[in-house]
Short mmCIF file of N, CA and C in Angstrom, two decimals:
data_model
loop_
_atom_site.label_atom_id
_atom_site.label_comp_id
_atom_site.label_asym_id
_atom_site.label_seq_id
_atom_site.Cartn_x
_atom_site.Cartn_y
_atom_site.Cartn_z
N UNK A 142 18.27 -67.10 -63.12
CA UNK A 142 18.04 -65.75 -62.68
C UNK A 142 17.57 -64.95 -63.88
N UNK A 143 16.62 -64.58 -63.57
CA UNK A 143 15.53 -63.40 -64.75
C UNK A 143 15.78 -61.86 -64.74
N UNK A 144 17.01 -61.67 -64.78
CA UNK A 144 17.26 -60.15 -64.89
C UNK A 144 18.72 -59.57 -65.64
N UNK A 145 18.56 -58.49 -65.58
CA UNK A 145 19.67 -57.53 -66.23
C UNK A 145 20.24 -56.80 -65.85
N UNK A 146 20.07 -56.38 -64.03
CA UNK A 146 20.92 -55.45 -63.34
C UNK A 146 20.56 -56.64 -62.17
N UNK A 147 22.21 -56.24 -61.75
CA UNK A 147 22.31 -56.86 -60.40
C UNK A 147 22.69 -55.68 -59.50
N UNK A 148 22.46 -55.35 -58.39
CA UNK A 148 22.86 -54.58 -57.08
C UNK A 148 24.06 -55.68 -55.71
N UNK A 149 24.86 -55.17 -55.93
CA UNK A 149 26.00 -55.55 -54.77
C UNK A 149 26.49 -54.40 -53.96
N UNK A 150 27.17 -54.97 -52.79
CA UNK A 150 27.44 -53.87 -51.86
C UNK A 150 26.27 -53.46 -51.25
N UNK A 151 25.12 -53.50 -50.89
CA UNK A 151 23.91 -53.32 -50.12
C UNK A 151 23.51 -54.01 -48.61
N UNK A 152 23.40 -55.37 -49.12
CA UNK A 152 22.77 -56.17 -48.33
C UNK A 152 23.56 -56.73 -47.41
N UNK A 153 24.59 -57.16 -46.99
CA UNK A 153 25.31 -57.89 -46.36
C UNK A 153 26.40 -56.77 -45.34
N UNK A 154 26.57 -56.58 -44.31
CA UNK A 154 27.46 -55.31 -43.96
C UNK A 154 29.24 -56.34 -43.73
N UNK A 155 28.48 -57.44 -42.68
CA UNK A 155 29.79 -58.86 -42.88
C UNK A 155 29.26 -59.85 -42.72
N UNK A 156 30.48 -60.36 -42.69
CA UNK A 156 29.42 -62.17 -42.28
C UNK A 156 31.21 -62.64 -41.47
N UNK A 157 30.50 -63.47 -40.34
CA UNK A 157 32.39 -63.61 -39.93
C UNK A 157 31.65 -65.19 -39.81
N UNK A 158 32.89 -65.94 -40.20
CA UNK A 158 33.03 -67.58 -39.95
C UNK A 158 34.57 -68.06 -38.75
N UNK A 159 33.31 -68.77 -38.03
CA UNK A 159 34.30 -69.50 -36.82
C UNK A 159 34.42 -70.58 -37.35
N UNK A 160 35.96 -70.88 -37.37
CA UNK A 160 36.68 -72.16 -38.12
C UNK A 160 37.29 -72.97 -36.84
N UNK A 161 37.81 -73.68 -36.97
CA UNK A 161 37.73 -75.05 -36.33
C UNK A 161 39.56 -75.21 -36.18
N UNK A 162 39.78 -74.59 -37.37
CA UNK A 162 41.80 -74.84 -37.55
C UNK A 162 42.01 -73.02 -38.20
N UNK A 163 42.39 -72.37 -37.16
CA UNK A 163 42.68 -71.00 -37.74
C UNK A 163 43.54 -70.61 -38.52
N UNK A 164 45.10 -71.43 -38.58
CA UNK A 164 46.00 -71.69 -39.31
C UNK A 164 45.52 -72.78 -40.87
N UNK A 165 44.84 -73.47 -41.03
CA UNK A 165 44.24 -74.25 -42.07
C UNK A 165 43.18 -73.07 -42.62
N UNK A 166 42.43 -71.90 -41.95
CA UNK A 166 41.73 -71.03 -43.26
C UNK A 166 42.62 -70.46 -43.31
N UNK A 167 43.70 -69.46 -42.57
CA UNK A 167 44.39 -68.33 -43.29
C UNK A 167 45.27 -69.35 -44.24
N UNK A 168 45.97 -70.12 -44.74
CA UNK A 168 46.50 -70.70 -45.17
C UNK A 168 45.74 -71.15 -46.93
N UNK A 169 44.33 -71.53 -46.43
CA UNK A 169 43.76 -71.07 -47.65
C UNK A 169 43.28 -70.14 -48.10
N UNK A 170 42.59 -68.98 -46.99
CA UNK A 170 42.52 -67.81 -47.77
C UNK A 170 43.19 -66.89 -48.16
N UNK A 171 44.58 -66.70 -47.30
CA UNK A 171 44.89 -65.99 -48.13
C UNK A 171 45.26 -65.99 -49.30
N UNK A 172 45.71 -67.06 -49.74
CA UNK A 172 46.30 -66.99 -51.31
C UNK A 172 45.09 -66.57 -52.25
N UNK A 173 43.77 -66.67 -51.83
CA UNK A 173 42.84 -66.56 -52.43
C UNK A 173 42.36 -65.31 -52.61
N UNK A 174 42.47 -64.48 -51.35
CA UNK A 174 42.29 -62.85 -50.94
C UNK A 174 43.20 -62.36 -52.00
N UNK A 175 44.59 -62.98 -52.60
CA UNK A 175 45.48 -62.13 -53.28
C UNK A 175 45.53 -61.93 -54.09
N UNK A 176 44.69 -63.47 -54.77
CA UNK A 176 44.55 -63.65 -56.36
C UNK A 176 43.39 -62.36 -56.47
N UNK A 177 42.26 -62.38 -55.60
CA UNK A 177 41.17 -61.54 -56.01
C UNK A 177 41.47 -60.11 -55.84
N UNK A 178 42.69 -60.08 -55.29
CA UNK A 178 43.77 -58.05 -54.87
C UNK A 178 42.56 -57.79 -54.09
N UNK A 179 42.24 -58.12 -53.13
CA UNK A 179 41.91 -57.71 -51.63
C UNK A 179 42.83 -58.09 -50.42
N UNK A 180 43.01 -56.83 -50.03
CA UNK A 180 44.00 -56.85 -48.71
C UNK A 180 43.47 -57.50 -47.52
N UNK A 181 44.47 -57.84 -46.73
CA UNK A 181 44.07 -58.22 -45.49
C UNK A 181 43.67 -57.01 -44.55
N UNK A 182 43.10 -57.01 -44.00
CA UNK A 182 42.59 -55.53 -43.03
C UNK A 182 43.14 -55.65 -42.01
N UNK A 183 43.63 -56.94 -41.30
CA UNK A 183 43.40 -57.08 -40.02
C UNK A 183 44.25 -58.65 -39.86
N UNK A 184 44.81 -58.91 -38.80
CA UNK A 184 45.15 -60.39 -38.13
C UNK A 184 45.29 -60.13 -36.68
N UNK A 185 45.15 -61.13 -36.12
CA UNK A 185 45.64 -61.29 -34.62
C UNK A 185 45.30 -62.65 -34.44
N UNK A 186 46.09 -63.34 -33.11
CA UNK A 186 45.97 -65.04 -32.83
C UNK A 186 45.16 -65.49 -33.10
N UNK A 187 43.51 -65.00 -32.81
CA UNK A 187 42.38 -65.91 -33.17
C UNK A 187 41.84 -65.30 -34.11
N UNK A 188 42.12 -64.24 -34.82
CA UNK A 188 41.25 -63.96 -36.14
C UNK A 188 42.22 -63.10 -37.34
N UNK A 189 41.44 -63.28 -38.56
CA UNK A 189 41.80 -62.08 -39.72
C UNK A 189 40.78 -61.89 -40.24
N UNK A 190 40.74 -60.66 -41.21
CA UNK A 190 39.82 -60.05 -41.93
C UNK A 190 40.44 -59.30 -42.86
N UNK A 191 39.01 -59.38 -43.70
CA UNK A 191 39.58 -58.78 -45.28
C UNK A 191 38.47 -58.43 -45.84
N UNK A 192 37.62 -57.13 -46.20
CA UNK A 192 36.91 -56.29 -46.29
C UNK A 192 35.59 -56.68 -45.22
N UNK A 193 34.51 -57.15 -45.80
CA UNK A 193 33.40 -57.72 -45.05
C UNK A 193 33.24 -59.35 -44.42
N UNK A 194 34.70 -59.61 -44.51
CA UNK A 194 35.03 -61.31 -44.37
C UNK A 194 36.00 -61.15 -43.41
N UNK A 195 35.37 -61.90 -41.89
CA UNK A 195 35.82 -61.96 -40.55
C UNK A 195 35.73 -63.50 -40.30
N UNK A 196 36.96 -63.94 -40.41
CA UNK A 196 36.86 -65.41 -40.04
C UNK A 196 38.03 -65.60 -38.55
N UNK A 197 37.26 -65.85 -37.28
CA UNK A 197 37.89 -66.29 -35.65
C UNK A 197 38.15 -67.90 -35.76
N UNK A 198 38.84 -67.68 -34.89
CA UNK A 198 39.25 -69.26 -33.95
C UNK A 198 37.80 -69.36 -33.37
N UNK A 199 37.33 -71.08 -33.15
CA UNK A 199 36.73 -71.24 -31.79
C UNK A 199 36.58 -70.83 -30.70
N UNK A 200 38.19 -70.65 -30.20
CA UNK A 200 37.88 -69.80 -29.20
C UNK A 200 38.06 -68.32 -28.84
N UNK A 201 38.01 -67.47 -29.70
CA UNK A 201 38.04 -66.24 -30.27
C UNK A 201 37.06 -66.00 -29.13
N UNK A 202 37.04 -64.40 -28.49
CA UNK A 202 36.40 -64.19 -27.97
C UNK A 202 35.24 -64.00 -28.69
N UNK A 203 34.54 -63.50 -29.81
CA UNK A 203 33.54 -63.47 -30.66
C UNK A 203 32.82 -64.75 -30.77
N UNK A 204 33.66 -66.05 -30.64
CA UNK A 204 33.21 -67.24 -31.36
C UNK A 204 32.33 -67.91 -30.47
N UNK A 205 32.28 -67.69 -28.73
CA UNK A 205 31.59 -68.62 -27.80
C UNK A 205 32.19 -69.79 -27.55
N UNK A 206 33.19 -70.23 -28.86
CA UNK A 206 32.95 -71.58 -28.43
C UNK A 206 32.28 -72.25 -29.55
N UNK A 207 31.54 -72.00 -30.68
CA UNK A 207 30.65 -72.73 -31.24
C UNK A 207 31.43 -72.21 -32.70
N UNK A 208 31.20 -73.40 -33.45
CA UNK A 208 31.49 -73.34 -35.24
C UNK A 208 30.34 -72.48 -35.98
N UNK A 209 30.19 -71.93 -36.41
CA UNK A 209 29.27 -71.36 -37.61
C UNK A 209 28.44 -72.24 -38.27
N UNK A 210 29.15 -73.50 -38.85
CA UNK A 210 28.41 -74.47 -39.72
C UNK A 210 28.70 -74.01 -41.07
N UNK A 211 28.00 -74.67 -42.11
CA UNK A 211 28.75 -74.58 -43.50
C UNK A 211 27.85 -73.42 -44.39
N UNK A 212 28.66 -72.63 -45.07
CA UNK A 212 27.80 -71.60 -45.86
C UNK A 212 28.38 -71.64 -47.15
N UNK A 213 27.96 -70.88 -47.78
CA UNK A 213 27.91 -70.68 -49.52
C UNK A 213 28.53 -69.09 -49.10
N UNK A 214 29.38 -68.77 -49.74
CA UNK A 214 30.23 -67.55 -50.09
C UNK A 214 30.75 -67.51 -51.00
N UNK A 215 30.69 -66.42 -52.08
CA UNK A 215 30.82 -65.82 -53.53
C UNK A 215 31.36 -64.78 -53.20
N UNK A 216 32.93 -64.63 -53.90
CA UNK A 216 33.66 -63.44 -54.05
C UNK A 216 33.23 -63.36 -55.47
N UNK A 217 33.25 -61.79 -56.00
CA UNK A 217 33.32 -61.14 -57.25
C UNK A 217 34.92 -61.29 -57.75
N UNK A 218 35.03 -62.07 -58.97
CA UNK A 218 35.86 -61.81 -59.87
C UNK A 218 35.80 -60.69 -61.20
N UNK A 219 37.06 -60.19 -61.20
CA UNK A 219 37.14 -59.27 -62.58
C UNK A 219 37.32 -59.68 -63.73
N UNK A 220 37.64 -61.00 -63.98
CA UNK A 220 37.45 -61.24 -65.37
C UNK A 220 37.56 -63.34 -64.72
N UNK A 221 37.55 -63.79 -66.03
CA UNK A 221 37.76 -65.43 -66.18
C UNK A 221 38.93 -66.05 -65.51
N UNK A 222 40.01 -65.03 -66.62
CA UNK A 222 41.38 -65.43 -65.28
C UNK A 222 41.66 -65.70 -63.94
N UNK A 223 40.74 -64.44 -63.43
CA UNK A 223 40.77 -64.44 -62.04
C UNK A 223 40.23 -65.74 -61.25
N UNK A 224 38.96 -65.85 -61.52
CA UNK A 224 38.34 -67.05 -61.36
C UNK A 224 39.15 -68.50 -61.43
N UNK A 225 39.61 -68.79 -62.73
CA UNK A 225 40.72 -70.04 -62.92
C UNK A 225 42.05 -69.94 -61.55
N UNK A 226 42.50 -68.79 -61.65
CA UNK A 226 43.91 -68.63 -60.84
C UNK A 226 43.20 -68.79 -59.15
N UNK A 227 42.20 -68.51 -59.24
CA UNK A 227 41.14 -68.83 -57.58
C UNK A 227 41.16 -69.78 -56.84
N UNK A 228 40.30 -70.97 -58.10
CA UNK A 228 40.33 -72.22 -58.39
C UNK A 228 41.71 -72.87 -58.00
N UNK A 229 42.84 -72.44 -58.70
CA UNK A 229 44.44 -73.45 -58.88
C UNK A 229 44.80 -73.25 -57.06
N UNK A 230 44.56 -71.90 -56.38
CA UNK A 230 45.32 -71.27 -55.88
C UNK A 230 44.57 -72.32 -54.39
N UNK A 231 43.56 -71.98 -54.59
CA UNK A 231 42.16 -72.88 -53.76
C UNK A 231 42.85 -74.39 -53.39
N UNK A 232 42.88 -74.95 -54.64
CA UNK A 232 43.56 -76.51 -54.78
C UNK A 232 45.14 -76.50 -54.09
N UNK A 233 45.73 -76.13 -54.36
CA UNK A 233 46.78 -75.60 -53.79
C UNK A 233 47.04 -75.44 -52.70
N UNK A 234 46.20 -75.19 -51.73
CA UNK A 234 46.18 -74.15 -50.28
C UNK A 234 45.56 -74.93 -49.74
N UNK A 235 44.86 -76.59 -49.58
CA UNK A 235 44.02 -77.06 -48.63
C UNK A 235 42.45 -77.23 -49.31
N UNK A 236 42.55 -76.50 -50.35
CA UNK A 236 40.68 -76.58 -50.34
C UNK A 236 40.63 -77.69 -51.35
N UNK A 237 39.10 -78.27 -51.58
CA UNK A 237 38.56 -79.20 -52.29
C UNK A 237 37.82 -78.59 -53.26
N UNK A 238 37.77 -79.46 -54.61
CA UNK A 238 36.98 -78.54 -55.91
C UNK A 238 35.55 -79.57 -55.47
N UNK A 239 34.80 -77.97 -56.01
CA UNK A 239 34.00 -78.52 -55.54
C UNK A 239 32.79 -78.01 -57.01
N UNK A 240 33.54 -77.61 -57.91
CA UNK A 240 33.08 -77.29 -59.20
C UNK A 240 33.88 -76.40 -60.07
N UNK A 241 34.63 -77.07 -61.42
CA UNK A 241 35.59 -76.64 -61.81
C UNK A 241 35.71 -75.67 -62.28
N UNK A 242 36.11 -74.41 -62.70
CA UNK A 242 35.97 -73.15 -63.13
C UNK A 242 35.19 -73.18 -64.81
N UNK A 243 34.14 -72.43 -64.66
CA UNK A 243 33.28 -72.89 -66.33
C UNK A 243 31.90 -72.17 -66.19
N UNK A 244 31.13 -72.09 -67.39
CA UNK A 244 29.84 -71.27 -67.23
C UNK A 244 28.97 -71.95 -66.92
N UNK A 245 28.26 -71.37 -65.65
CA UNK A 245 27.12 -72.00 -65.52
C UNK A 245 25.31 -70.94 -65.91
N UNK A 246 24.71 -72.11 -65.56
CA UNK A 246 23.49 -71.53 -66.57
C UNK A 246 22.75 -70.70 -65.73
N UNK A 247 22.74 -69.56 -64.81
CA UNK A 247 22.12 -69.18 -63.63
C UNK A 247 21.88 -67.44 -64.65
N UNK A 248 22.65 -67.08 -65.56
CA UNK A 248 22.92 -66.42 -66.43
C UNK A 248 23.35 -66.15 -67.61
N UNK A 249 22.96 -65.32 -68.68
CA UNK A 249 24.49 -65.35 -69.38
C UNK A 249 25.73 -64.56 -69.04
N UNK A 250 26.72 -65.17 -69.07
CA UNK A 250 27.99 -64.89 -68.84
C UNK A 250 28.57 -65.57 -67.25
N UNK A 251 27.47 -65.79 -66.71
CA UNK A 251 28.21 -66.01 -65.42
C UNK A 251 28.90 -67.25 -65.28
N UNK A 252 30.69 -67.28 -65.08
CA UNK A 252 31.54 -67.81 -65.01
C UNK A 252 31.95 -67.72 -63.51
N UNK A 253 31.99 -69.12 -63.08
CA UNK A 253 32.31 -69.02 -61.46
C UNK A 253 33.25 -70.67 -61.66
N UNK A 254 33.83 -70.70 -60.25
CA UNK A 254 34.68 -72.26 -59.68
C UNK A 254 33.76 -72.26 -57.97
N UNK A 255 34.11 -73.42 -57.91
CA UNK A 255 33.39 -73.57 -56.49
C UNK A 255 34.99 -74.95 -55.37
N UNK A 256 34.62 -73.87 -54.54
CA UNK A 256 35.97 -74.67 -53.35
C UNK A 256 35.25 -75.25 -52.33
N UNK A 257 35.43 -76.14 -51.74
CA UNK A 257 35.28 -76.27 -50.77
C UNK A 257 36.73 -75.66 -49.68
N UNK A 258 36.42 -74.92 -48.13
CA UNK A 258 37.22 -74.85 -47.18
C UNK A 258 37.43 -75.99 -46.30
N UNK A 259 38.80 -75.56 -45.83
CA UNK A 259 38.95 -76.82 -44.70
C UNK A 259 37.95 -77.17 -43.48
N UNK A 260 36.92 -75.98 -43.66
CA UNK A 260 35.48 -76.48 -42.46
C UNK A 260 34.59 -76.91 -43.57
N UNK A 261 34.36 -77.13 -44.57
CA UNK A 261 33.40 -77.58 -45.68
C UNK A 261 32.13 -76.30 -46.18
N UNK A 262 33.14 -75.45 -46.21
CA UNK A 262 31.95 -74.00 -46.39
C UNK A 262 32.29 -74.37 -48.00
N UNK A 263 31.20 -73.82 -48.87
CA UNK A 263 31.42 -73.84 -50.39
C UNK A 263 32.12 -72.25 -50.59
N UNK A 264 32.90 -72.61 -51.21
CA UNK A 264 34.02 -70.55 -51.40
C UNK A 264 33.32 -70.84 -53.15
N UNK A 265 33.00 -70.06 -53.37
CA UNK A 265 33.16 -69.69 -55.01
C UNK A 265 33.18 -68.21 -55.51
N UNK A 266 33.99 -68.24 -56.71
CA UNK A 266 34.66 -66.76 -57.40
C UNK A 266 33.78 -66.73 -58.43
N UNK A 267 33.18 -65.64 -58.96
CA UNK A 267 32.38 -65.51 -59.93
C UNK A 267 32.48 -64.37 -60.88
N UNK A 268 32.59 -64.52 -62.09
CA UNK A 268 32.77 -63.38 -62.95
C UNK A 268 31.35 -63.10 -63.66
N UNK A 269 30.50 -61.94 -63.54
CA UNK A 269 29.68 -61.58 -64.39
C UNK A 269 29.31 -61.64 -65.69
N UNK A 270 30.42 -61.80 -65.98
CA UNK A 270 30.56 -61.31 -67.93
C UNK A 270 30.90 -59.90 -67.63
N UNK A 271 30.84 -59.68 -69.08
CA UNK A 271 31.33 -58.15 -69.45
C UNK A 271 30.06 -57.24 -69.02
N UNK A 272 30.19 -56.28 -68.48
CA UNK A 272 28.90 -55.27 -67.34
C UNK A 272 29.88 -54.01 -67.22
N UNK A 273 28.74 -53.05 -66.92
CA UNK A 273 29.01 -52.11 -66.68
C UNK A 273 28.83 -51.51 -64.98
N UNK A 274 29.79 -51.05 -64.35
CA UNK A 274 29.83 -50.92 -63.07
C UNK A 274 29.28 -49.92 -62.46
N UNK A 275 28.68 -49.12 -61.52
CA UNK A 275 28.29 -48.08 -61.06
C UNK A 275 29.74 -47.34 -60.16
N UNK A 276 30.14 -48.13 -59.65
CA UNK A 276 31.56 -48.03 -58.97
C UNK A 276 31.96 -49.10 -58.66
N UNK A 277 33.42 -49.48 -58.35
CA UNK A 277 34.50 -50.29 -57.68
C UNK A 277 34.00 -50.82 -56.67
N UNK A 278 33.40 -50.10 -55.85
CA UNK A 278 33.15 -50.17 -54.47
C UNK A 278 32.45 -49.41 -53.51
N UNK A 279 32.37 -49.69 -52.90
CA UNK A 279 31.24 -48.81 -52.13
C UNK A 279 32.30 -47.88 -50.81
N UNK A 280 32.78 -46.81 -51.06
CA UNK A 280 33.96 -46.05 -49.92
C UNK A 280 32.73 -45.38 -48.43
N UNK A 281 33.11 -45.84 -47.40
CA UNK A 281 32.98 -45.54 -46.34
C UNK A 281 33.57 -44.45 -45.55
N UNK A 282 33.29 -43.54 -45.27
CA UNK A 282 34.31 -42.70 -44.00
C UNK A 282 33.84 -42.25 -43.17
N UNK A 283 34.30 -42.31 -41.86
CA UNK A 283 33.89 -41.92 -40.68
C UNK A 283 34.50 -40.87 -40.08
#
């Protein structure tokens, strides 16, 4: 990647994944949601959520019936730690490594781990390096 500012919070409003064992993702995500201090927003029998991340049962009324299939998803980490404790917490909870926490060459500084989930989606945590933020987050109100 050939640049020096990145933009997040724009492009994506959610993305929800239909899983296959609803008890096998909350089981791995959450420990993962906690390490990264994002709350849960939301649970009920066939689904939870946690900011722009909506993951149903199969048979969720949302779901049809049909799996999603496998995706690439990158949470933002705040520093290296975070990332490592992601990784342990990941292994821990059901998921598969699927690239061990360390720098890869896509940048400088960018430090990420890569999981696999119990549907075979790739989860990875990624730390920027040291940057300067515009804000936390992007606040909504209606």
């Amino acid at each position: 990647m050939d640049t020096a500012q990145l933009h997040r919070g724009r492009l994506i409003d959610h993305i929800q994944l239909i899983v296959a064992n609803l008890s096998a993702s909350r089981a791995f995500y959450l420990p993962l949601l906690e390490v990264l201090e994002i709350p849960i927003g939301g649970e009920a029998d066939g689904y939870f959520w946690a900011d722009e991340l909506f993951i149903s049962s199969r048979d969720s009324d949302a779901a049809l019936g049909e799996l999603t299939g496998r995706h690439h998803l990158a949470f933002q980490a705040k520093d290296r730690a975070t990332v490592d404790a992601f990784h342990s917490a990941g292994i821990a909870n059901g998921g598969t490594d699927n690239g061990k926490p360390g720098e890869r060459s896509y940048h400088r500084g960018y430090y990420a781990a890569f999981l696999l989930d119990p549907d075979g989606n790739n989860i990875e945590a990624v730390y920027h390096g040291p940057a300067n933020r515009s804000a936390r987050s992007v606040v909504v109100d209606f």
